[in-house]
Amino acid sequence: MPKYVAIREIVEDKVPVGALELAGWIRTHRQSKRVSFIELSDGTSVSNLQLVVDPQLPGYADVAPKLATGTSIKVSGELVVSPAKGQKYEFQVKALELLGEADPESYPLQKKGHTLEFLRENLHLRPRTATMGAVLRVRSAAAFAVHRYFTERGFYYLNTPIIGTSDCEGAGEMFRVSTFDPENPPRVNGKIDFSQDFFKEPASLTVSGQLEGEICAMGLSKIYTFGPTFRAENSNTTRHLAEFWMIEPEMAFYELADNIDLAQDFVQDVMRQVLKSSASELEFLASQEWVEPGHLENLHKVSESTFSCMDYTDAIKVLESSGKTFEYPVSWGIDLQSEHERFLTDEYVKGPVTVVNYPKDIKAFYMRLNEDGKTVRAMDVLVPRLGEIIGGSQREERYDVLLEKIRAMGLDEQSYWWYLELRKFGTVPHAGFGLGFERLLMYMTGMQNIRDVMPFPRFPGFAKF
Ligand code: ATP
Ligand code: MN
């Protein structure tokens, strides 16, 4: 393995001063007669390392004109404590090798700032920017924090299928999976004959791993999934992707109250872990012009204080008596729209809020019916600026009630035979939720568009790179 030292290790004081080797990309190169300075980035830290080069260094004069922004180099030399203000260390170069030039005439990422829109069209270069570098490191740290949270609490990490043959939940429009020639699929009586397709029936990409997660929880007690999900909903918003990552814990013997507690504890623990492990990244991102002042302090506060929790019915009352005119009128029975959610989080609670016990008609068939016969044990965790980041529920574990629900909603009970059998044999109360990983990342990084927290976002009209 190469023995290059990561700049992050240096910045975090994990490397003793002395001889070492570095490799990275040039951010800036300033030449003068007596000394030259190169700001080097290797994508491991928000900080660059300052390289100090004696212009007399053998070979330097030849390559110096090529050491432009974006050029990759490797260097060996000496890490020393910097005499200059504003940096702890600097690096005295003893040998420098140019790896790859970046012609200033054509390299798109010059020193000046780039708009996030511009970077979205240059996803192949985007990870080299300070902003995206920070976001992607936070993303990695958050994924680790998720696995750590659940693993330390006795949850098993399981993978549910990405391809399926039934839209079990009806959670959204699905992407089809087929090996048919789209120009000429086999037909019987004019209809496409899926019995000749790869899976012998219509198949699609998963919108959620929940139902399979329930199967596993009915055997292992506590499980979680963390995988990609796909929704072909044509929603060109700043909060929706066609491909996003979802974390879905599912727990046997948990009821709604336990589920609410877990969701809060989980979000807060991940926040605290990331606030610690990615402190410099979050600080850097919070200082960007598009982030509201006080963002970081607020995250710290949220990670420590109890989330509000309110009944859907009370939320409706709050909205009705708010004196606000909403675009979408409020009355008991409506699905909360983004404007309603934002009123509750941004203006009423001024923080995250868990809304529970929604009307049964606006929620999925598998949610447990309450004694009132009108509401189900659903819970959504809403956060300021974004609205929903978590959707979950206690599941209906009573066979008869579930069957009745499936029929009433006009779903095909045949295709749910196995889901029903879970209730026929050794059924137990259970609950779970789904957290949109990118929504959590938006919340923490302060990024305003979900496309900027996913390395390769997919959305209507775009699946490039
Ligand atoms: P929304 O109302 O925001 O569209 P939803 O109710 O359709 O979300 P669920 O089916 O409850 O979402 O999915 C669980 C979680 O997955 C949501 O709370 C959200 O964090 C995330 N999520 C849902 N759809 C998307 C999407 N298209 N892109 C990114 N994240 C999503
Ligand atoms: Mn939802």
Coordinates of C-alpha atoms and ligand atoms in Angstrom, one line a residue:
M1 CA 0.0 0.0 0.0
P2 CA 1.2 3.5 -0.7
K3 CA 2.6 5.2 2.4
Y4 CA 1.2 8.7 1.8
V5 CA 0.0 10.4 4.9
A6 CA -3.5 11.9 4.8
I7 CA -3.7 15.6 5.4
R8 CA -6.5 14.9 7.8
E9 CA -4.1 13.0 10.0
I10 CA -1.7 15.9 10.0
V11 CA -4.4 18.4 10.8
E12 CA -5.6 16.2 13.7
D13 CA -2.1 16.1 15.2
K14 CA -1.9 12.3 14.6
V15 CA 1.4 12.5 12.7
P16 CA 4.7 13.5 14.3
V17 CA 6.7 16.1 12.5
G18 CA 9.5 14.8 10.3
A19 CA 10.0 13.1 7.0
L20 CA 6.9 11.9 5.1
E21 CA 5.2 11.7 1.7
L22 CA 2.0 13.3 0.5
A23 CA -0.1 13.1 -2.7
G24 CA -3.0 15.3 -3.8
W25 CA -4.3 18.0 -6.0
I26 CA -3.1 21.6 -6.1
R27 CA -5.5 24.2 -4.9
T28 CA -3.3 27.2 -5.5
H29 CA 0.3 27.7 -6.5
R30 CA 2.1 31.0 -5.7
Q31 CA 5.6 31.6 -7.0
S32 CA 8.1 34.2 -6.1
K33 CA 11.9 34.4 -6.5
R34 CA 12.8 33.2 -3.0
V35 CA 10.0 30.8 -2.1
S36 CA 7.0 29.1 -3.7
F37 CA 3.8 28.0 -1.9
I38 CA 1.5 25.3 -3.0
E39 CA -1.8 24.7 -1.2
L40 CA -2.4 20.9 -1.4
S41 CA -5.7 19.1 -0.9
D42 CA -6.1 15.3 -0.8
G43 CA -9.9 15.4 -0.1
T44 CA -9.5 14.1 3.5
S45 CA -9.9 17.4 5.3
V46 CA -11.4 20.8 5.0
S47 CA -7.9 22.1 5.5
N48 CA -5.3 22.2 2.8
L49 CA -1.6 21.8 3.7
Q50 CA 0.8 24.4 2.7
L51 CA 3.8 23.1 0.8
V52 CA 6.9 25.3 0.9
V53 CA 9.1 24.9 -2.2
D54 CA 12.6 26.4 -2.7
P55 CA 12.6 27.5 -6.3
Q56 CA 16.1 26.1 -6.5
L57 CA 14.8 22.6 -5.9
P58 CA 16.2 20.4 -8.7
G59 CA 13.6 19.9 -11.5
Y60 CA 11.2 22.5 -10.0
A61 CA 11.8 25.2 -12.6
D62 CA 10.8 22.8 -15.4
V63 CA 7.5 21.7 -13.9
A64 CA 6.6 25.0 -12.1
P65 CA 4.5 26.4 -15.1
K66 CA 2.5 23.2 -15.0
L67 CA 1.6 23.3 -11.4
A68 CA -1.8 24.9 -11.8
T69 CA -5.0 24.5 -9.9
G70 CA -6.2 20.9 -10.2
T71 CA -2.9 19.4 -11.1
S72 CA -2.0 16.2 -9.2
I73 CA 1.4 15.8 -7.6
K74 CA 3.2 13.7 -5.1
V75 CA 5.9 15.1 -2.8
S76 CA 8.3 14.0 -0.2
G77 CA 9.8 16.2 2.4
E78 CA 9.6 17.3 5.9
L79 CA 6.5 18.2 8.0
V80 CA 7.4 21.1 10.3
V81 CA 5.6 23.3 12.8
S82 CA 4.8 26.4 10.8
P83 CA 6.2 29.7 11.8
A84 CA 3.4 31.4 10.0
K85 CA 0.1 32.4 11.6
G86 CA -3.1 30.6 10.9
Q87 CA -1.7 27.2 10.3
K88 CA -0.1 24.7 12.6
Y89 CA 2.0 22.8 10.2
E90 CA 3.7 23.3 6.8
F91 CA 5.6 21.0 4.6
Q92 CA 9.0 21.6 3.2
V93 CA 9.3 19.9 -0.1
K94 CA 12.5 17.9 -0.9
A95 CA 11.2 16.2 -4.0
L96 CA 8.2 16.8 -6.2
E97 CA 6.7 14.7 -8.9
L98 CA 4.0 15.8 -11.3
L99 CA 1.3 13.1 -11.8
G100 CA -1.3 14.7 -14.0
E101 CA -1.6 18.2 -15.4
A102 CA -4.8 20.2 -15.4
D103 CA -4.6 22.8 -18.1
P104 CA -5.8 26.1 -16.8
E105 CA -7.4 26.9 -20.2
S106 CA -9.7 23.9 -20.0
Y107 CA -9.9 22.6 -16.4
P108 CA -13.4 23.7 -15.3
L109 CA -12.7 24.1 -11.6
Q110 CA -10.6 27.1 -11.3
K111 CA -10.0 28.9 -8.0
K112 CA -13.2 31.0 -8.1
G113 CA -16.3 29.7 -6.5
H114 CA -18.7 27.6 -8.5
T115 CA -22.4 27.5 -8.2
L116 CA -23.9 24.3 -6.9
E117 CA -25.9 24.1 -10.2
F118 CA -22.7 24.2 -12.2
L119 CA -21.2 21.4 -10.1
R120 CA -24.3 19.3 -10.5
E121 CA -23.5 19.1 -14.2
N122 CA -19.9 18.2 -13.5
L123 CA -20.4 15.3 -11.1
H124 CA -17.1 13.8 -12.3
L125 CA -15.2 16.7 -10.8
R126 CA -17.5 17.7 -8.0
P127 CA -15.9 15.5 -5.3
R128 CA -12.8 17.6 -5.6
T129 CA -14.5 20.7 -4.4
A130 CA -14.2 21.7 -0.8
T131 CA -18.0 21.7 -0.3
M132 CA -18.7 18.3 -1.9
G133 CA -15.6 16.9 -0.2
A134 CA -17.0 17.9 3.2
V135 CA -20.5 16.7 2.3
L136 CA -19.3 13.3 1.2
R137 CA -17.1 12.9 4.3
V138 CA -20.1 13.7 6.5
R139 CA -22.1 11.2 4.5
S140 CA -19.6 8.5 5.1
A141 CA -19.4 9.3 8.8
A142 CA -23.2 9.3 9.1
A143 CA -23.4 5.9 7.5
F144 CA -20.9 4.5 10.0
A145 CA -22.8 6.1 12.8
V146 CA -26.0 4.4 11.7
H147 CA -24.4 1.0 11.6
R148 CA -22.7 1.6 14.9
Y149 CA -25.9 2.8 16.6
F150 CA -27.9 -0.3 15.6
T151 CA -25.1 -2.9 16.0
E152 CA -24.4 -1.7 19.5
R153 CA -28.0 -2.1 20.4
G154 CA -28.5 -5.7 19.2
F155 CA -30.0 -5.0 15.8
Y156 CA -29.0 -7.2 12.9
Y157 CA -28.1 -5.6 9.6
L158 CA -29.9 -7.3 6.8
N159 CA -30.3 -6.7 3.1
T160 CA -33.8 -6.8 1.6
P161 CA -34.2 -7.3 -2.1
I162 CA -33.8 -4.5 -4.6
I163 CA -35.9 -6.2 -7.3
G164 CA -39.4 -7.4 -6.4
T165 CA -42.6 -8.5 -8.1
S166 CA -45.2 -6.7 -6.1
D167 CA -45.8 -3.1 -5.2
C168 CA -46.7 -4.2 -1.7
E169 CA -47.1 -0.8 -0.2
G170 CA -48.2 1.3 -3.1
A171 CA -45.7 3.8 -1.7
G172 CA -45.0 5.4 -5.1
E173 CA -44.6 4.9 -8.7
M174 CA -42.1 2.1 -9.5
F175 CA -39.4 1.5 -12.0
R176 CA -40.0 -1.6 -14.1
V177 CA -37.4 -4.3 -14.4
S178 CA -37.6 -6.4 -17.5
T179 CA -35.3 -8.1 -20.1
F180 CA -37.9 -7.8 -22.8
D181 CA -37.0 -6.0 -26.0
P182 CA -38.9 -2.8 -25.4
E183 CA -39.6 -2.5 -29.2
N184 CA -41.2 -5.9 -29.3
P185 CA -42.3 -7.6 -26.1
P186 CA -44.1 -10.9 -26.5
R187 CA -47.9 -10.5 -26.5
V188 CA -50.9 -12.7 -26.0
N189 CA -54.2 -11.3 -27.2
G190 CA -52.5 -7.9 -27.5
K191 CA -51.4 -7.8 -23.9
I192 CA -47.7 -8.1 -22.8
D193 CA -47.0 -11.7 -21.8
F194 CA -44.9 -11.3 -18.6
S195 CA -44.8 -15.1 -18.1
Q196 CA -42.1 -15.0 -20.7
D197 CA -40.1 -12.2 -18.9
F198 CA -37.1 -12.9 -16.7
F199 CA -39.1 -13.2 -13.5
K200 CA -42.2 -14.6 -15.2
E201 CA -44.2 -11.7 -13.8
P202 CA -44.0 -7.9 -13.8
A203 CA -41.0 -6.9 -11.7
S204 CA -39.8 -3.5 -10.4
L205 CA -37.2 -1.8 -8.2
T206 CA -38.1 -1.7 -4.5
V207 CA -39.7 1.4 -3.0
S208 CA -39.1 0.1 0.6
G209 CA -37.6 -2.9 2.3
Q210 CA -40.2 -2.8 5.0
L211 CA -42.3 -5.9 4.3
E212 CA -39.3 -8.1 4.0
G213 CA -37.8 -6.3 7.0
E214 CA -40.9 -7.5 8.9
I215 CA -40.3 -11.1 7.8
C216 CA -36.8 -10.9 9.3
A217 CA -37.9 -9.2 12.5
M218 CA -40.4 -12.0 13.0
G219 CA -37.3 -14.3 13.2
L220 CA -34.5 -12.2 14.7
S221 CA -36.4 -9.7 16.9
K222 CA -34.6 -6.5 15.9
I223 CA -33.2 -5.8 12.4
Y224 CA -32.4 -2.9 10.2
T225 CA -31.8 -2.4 6.5
F226 CA -29.8 0.4 4.9
G227 CA -30.1 0.3 1.2
P228 CA -31.2 2.0 -2.0
T229 CA -34.8 2.6 -2.8
F230 CA -36.3 3.8 -6.0
R231 CA -39.3 6.0 -6.7
A232 CA -40.4 7.0 -10.1
E233 CA -42.6 9.8 -8.8
N234 CA -42.2 12.8 -11.0
S235 CA -41.4 15.1 -8.2
N236 CA -38.9 17.7 -9.2
T237 CA -38.4 19.0 -5.7
T238 CA -35.4 19.8 -3.5
R239 CA -36.3 16.9 -1.2
H240 CA -37.0 14.0 -3.6
L241 CA -34.6 11.8 -5.5
A242 CA -35.6 8.9 -7.8
E243 CA -32.9 6.8 -6.1
F244 CA -32.3 7.4 -2.4
W245 CA -31.0 5.5 0.6
M246 CA -33.3 4.4 3.4
I247 CA -32.6 3.1 6.8
E248 CA -35.4 0.9 8.0
P249 CA -35.3 -0.7 11.5
E250 CA -38.1 -3.2 12.3
M251 CA -38.6 -4.5 15.8
A252 CA -40.7 -7.3 17.2
F253 CA -42.4 -6.6 20.5
Y254 CA -42.3 -2.8 19.9
E255 CA -45.4 -0.7 20.1
L256 CA -45.9 2.9 18.8
A257 CA -44.5 4.5 21.9
D258 CA -41.3 2.4 21.7
N259 CA -41.0 3.2 18.0
I260 CA -41.2 6.9 18.8
D261 CA -38.6 6.7 21.4
L262 CA -36.3 4.7 19.2
A263 CA -36.6 7.1 16.3
Q264 CA -35.7 10.1 18.5
D265 CA -32.8 8.3 20.2
F266 CA -31.5 7.1 16.9
V267 CA -31.6 10.5 15.1
Q268 CA -30.0 12.2 18.1
D269 CA -27.3 9.6 18.6
V270 CA -26.3 9.7 14.9
M271 CA -26.3 13.5 15.1
R272 CA -24.1 13.5 18.2
Q273 CA -21.7 11.0 16.6
V274 CA -21.4 13.0 13.4
L275 CA -21.2 16.4 15.3
K276 CA -18.1 14.9 16.9
S277 CA -16.5 13.0 14.1
S278 CA -17.2 15.5 11.4
A279 CA -16.9 18.7 13.5
S280 CA -14.6 20.5 11.0
E281 CA -16.8 19.5 8.0
L282 CA -20.0 20.7 9.7
E283 CA -18.4 23.9 10.8
F284 CA -17.1 24.6 7.3
L285 CA -20.5 23.8 5.7
A286 CA -22.4 25.9 8.3
S287 CA -20.3 28.9 7.2
Q288 CA -21.6 28.7 3.7
E289 CA -23.7 31.6 2.5
W290 CA -26.8 29.5 2.0
V291 CA -26.8 28.2 5.6
E292 CA -28.8 30.1 8.3
P293 CA -26.7 31.6 11.1
G294 CA -26.8 29.5 14.2
H295 CA -27.2 26.3 12.3
L296 CA -24.6 24.3 14.1
E297 CA -25.6 25.5 17.6
N298 CA -29.1 24.5 16.7
L299 CA -28.0 21.0 15.7
H300 CA -26.2 20.6 19.0
K301 CA -29.4 21.7 20.8
V302 CA -31.6 19.4 18.9
S303 CA -29.3 16.5 19.5
E304 CA -29.7 17.0 23.3
S305 CA -33.4 18.0 23.8
T306 CA -36.6 16.0 23.7
F307 CA -38.5 16.2 20.5
S308 CA -42.1 17.4 20.7
C309 CA -44.8 14.8 19.9
M310 CA -48.3 15.6 19.0
D311 CA -51.4 13.8 17.8
Y312 CA -52.4 14.4 14.2
T313 CA -55.8 15.6 15.5
D314 CA -54.1 18.2 17.7
A315 CA -51.8 19.2 14.8
I316 CA -54.9 19.9 12.7
K317 CA -56.3 22.1 15.5
V318 CA -53.1 24.0 15.7
L319 CA -53.1 24.6 11.9
E320 CA -56.7 25.6 11.9
S321 CA -56.3 28.1 14.6
S322 CA -53.0 29.4 13.3
G323 CA -54.6 32.3 11.5
K324 CA -52.5 31.4 8.5
T325 CA -53.9 30.9 5.0
F326 CA -52.5 27.7 3.6
E327 CA -52.5 27.0 -0.1
Y328 CA -54.0 23.6 0.7
P329 CA -56.9 24.1 3.1
V330 CA -56.7 22.3 6.5
S331 CA -59.4 20.0 7.8
W332 CA -59.3 16.7 9.7
G333 CA -58.5 13.9 7.3
I334 CA -56.1 15.7 4.9
D335 CA -52.6 14.5 4.4
L336 CA -50.2 17.1 5.8
Q337 CA -48.6 19.0 3.0
S338 CA -45.2 20.4 3.1
E339 CA -46.5 23.9 4.1
H340 CA -48.4 22.4 7.0
E341 CA -45.4 20.4 8.2
R342 CA -43.2 23.5 7.9
F343 CA -45.6 25.6 10.0
L344 CA -45.6 23.0 12.7
T345 CA -41.8 22.7 12.8
D346 CA -40.5 26.1 11.8
E347 CA -43.1 28.3 13.5
Y348 CA -45.1 26.4 16.0
V349 CA -42.7 24.0 17.7
K350 CA -39.5 25.6 16.4
G351 CA -37.8 22.3 16.3
P352 CA -38.4 18.6 15.4
V353 CA -41.9 17.2 16.0
T354 CA -43.2 13.7 15.8
V355 CA -46.8 13.6 14.6
V356 CA -48.7 10.4 15.5
N357 CA -52.1 8.7 15.0
Y358 CA -53.0 9.8 11.5
P359 CA -56.4 9.1 9.8
K360 CA -56.4 5.5 8.5
D361 CA -57.5 6.6 5.0
I362 CA -54.3 8.5 4.2
K363 CA -51.9 5.9 5.5
A364 CA -50.8 2.4 4.3
F365 CA -52.8 -0.7 4.9
Y366 CA -50.3 -2.3 7.3
M367 CA -50.5 0.4 10.0
R368 CA -52.2 -0.8 13.2
L369 CA -55.8 0.4 13.6
N370 CA -56.5 2.3 16.8
E371 CA -59.4 1.6 19.1
D372 CA -61.3 4.6 17.7
G373 CA -61.5 2.8 14.3
K374 CA -60.5 6.0 12.5
T375 CA -56.8 6.5 13.1
V376 CA -53.8 4.3 12.8
R377 CA -50.6 4.1 14.9
A378 CA -48.5 6.0 12.4
M379 CA -45.7 8.4 13.2
D380 CA -43.8 10.9 11.1
V381 CA -40.8 12.8 12.4
L382 CA -40.8 16.3 10.9
V383 CA -37.8 18.7 11.1
P384 CA -37.5 22.4 10.4
R385 CA -36.9 23.4 6.8
L386 CA -37.4 19.9 5.4
G387 CA -40.6 18.5 6.8
E388 CA -40.7 14.7 7.0
I389 CA -37.5 12.8 7.5
I390 CA -39.0 9.6 9.1
G391 CA -42.2 7.8 8.4
G392 CA -43.1 4.8 10.5
S393 CA -45.8 2.9 12.4
Q394 CA -46.8 0.1 14.6
R395 CA -47.8 -2.6 12.2
E396 CA -51.1 -4.4 12.2
E397 CA -50.4 -7.8 13.8
R398 CA -54.0 -9.0 14.0
Y399 CA -54.8 -11.4 11.1
D400 CA -58.5 -10.6 10.8
V401 CA -58.0 -6.8 11.0
L402 CA -55.2 -6.9 8.4
L403 CA -57.2 -9.1 6.0
E404 CA -60.1 -6.7 6.3
K405 CA -57.9 -3.8 5.6
I406 CA -56.4 -5.4 2.6
R407 CA -59.8 -6.1 1.2
A408 CA -61.2 -2.7 2.0
M409 CA -58.4 -1.0 0.2
G410 CA -59.0 -3.1 -2.9
L411 CA -55.6 -4.8 -2.7
D412 CA -55.0 -8.3 -4.0
E413 CA -55.0 -10.5 -0.9
Q414 CA -53.4 -13.4 -2.9
S415 CA -50.2 -11.5 -3.4
Y416 CA -50.0 -10.8 0.4
W417 CA -50.3 -14.5 1.4
W418 CA -46.9 -14.6 3.1
Y419 CA -47.5 -11.2 4.8
L420 CA -50.7 -12.6 6.2
E421 CA -49.1 -15.8 7.3
L422 CA -46.7 -13.8 9.5
R423 CA -49.9 -12.9 11.4
K424 CA -51.3 -16.5 11.3
F425 CA -48.3 -18.1 12.8
G426 CA -46.8 -16.7 16.0
T427 CA -47.8 -13.1 15.4
V428 CA -46.4 -10.4 17.7
P429 CA -46.8 -6.7 18.1
H430 CA -44.1 -5.0 16.0
A431 CA -43.1 -1.6 14.7
G432 CA -40.6 0.1 12.5
F433 CA -39.8 3.2 10.5
G434 CA -37.9 4.5 7.5
L435 CA -35.4 7.3 7.6
G436 CA -34.4 8.9 4.3
F437 CA -30.7 9.1 4.7
E438 CA -30.3 12.1 2.3
R439 CA -32.9 14.0 4.2
L440 CA -30.9 13.5 7.4
L441 CA -27.8 14.6 5.6
M442 CA -29.6 17.8 4.3
Y443 CA -30.7 18.5 7.9
M444 CA -27.2 18.2 9.2
T445 CA -25.1 19.7 6.4
G446 CA -27.5 22.6 5.8
M447 CA -27.5 21.8 2.1
Q448 CA -30.6 23.1 0.5
N449 CA -31.0 20.6 -2.3
I450 CA -31.1 16.9 -1.9
R451 CA -29.1 16.6 -5.1
D452 CA -26.1 18.0 -3.3
V453 CA -25.9 15.4 -0.6
M454 CA -25.9 12.4 -3.0
P455 CA -22.7 11.8 -5.0
F456 CA -24.6 10.7 -8.1
P457 CA -28.2 12.0 -7.9
R458 CA -31.0 10.6 -10.1
F459 CA -34.1 12.7 -10.7
P460 CA -36.5 13.1 -13.5
G461 CA -34.6 13.6 -16.7
F462 CA -31.2 12.8 -15.2
A463 CA -29.3 9.6 -14.6
K464 CA -25.9 10.6 -16.0
F465 CA -22.4 9.6 -14.7
Ligands
ATP1 P1 -42.7 12.5 1.2 O1 -44.1 12.7 1.8 O2 -41.7 13.4 1.8 O3 -42.6 12.4 -0.2 P2 -43.1 9.7 1.8 O4 -44.2 9.9 2.8 O5 -43.5 9.4 0.4 O6 -42.2 11.1 1.8 P3 -42.1 7.3 3.0 O7 -42.8 6.4 2.1 O8 -42.7 7.5 4.4 O9 -42.0 8.8 2.4 O10 -40.6 7.0 3.1 C1 -39.8 7.1 4.3 C2 -38.8 8.2 4.3 O11 -38.0 8.1 3.1 C3 -39.4 9.6 4.3 O12 -39.6 10.0 5.6 C4 -38.2 10.4 3.6 O13 -37.3 10.7 4.6 C5 -37.6 9.4 2.7 N1 -38.1 9.7 1.3 C6 -39.3 9.3 0.7 N2 -39.3 9.6 -0.6 C7 -38.1 10.1 -0.9 C8 -37.5 10.6 -2.1 N3 -38.2 10.6 -3.3 N4 -36.2 11.0 -2.0 C9 -35.5 11.0 -0.9 N5 -36.0 10.6 0.3 C10 -37.3 10.2 0.3
MN2 MN -44.2 9.1 4.8

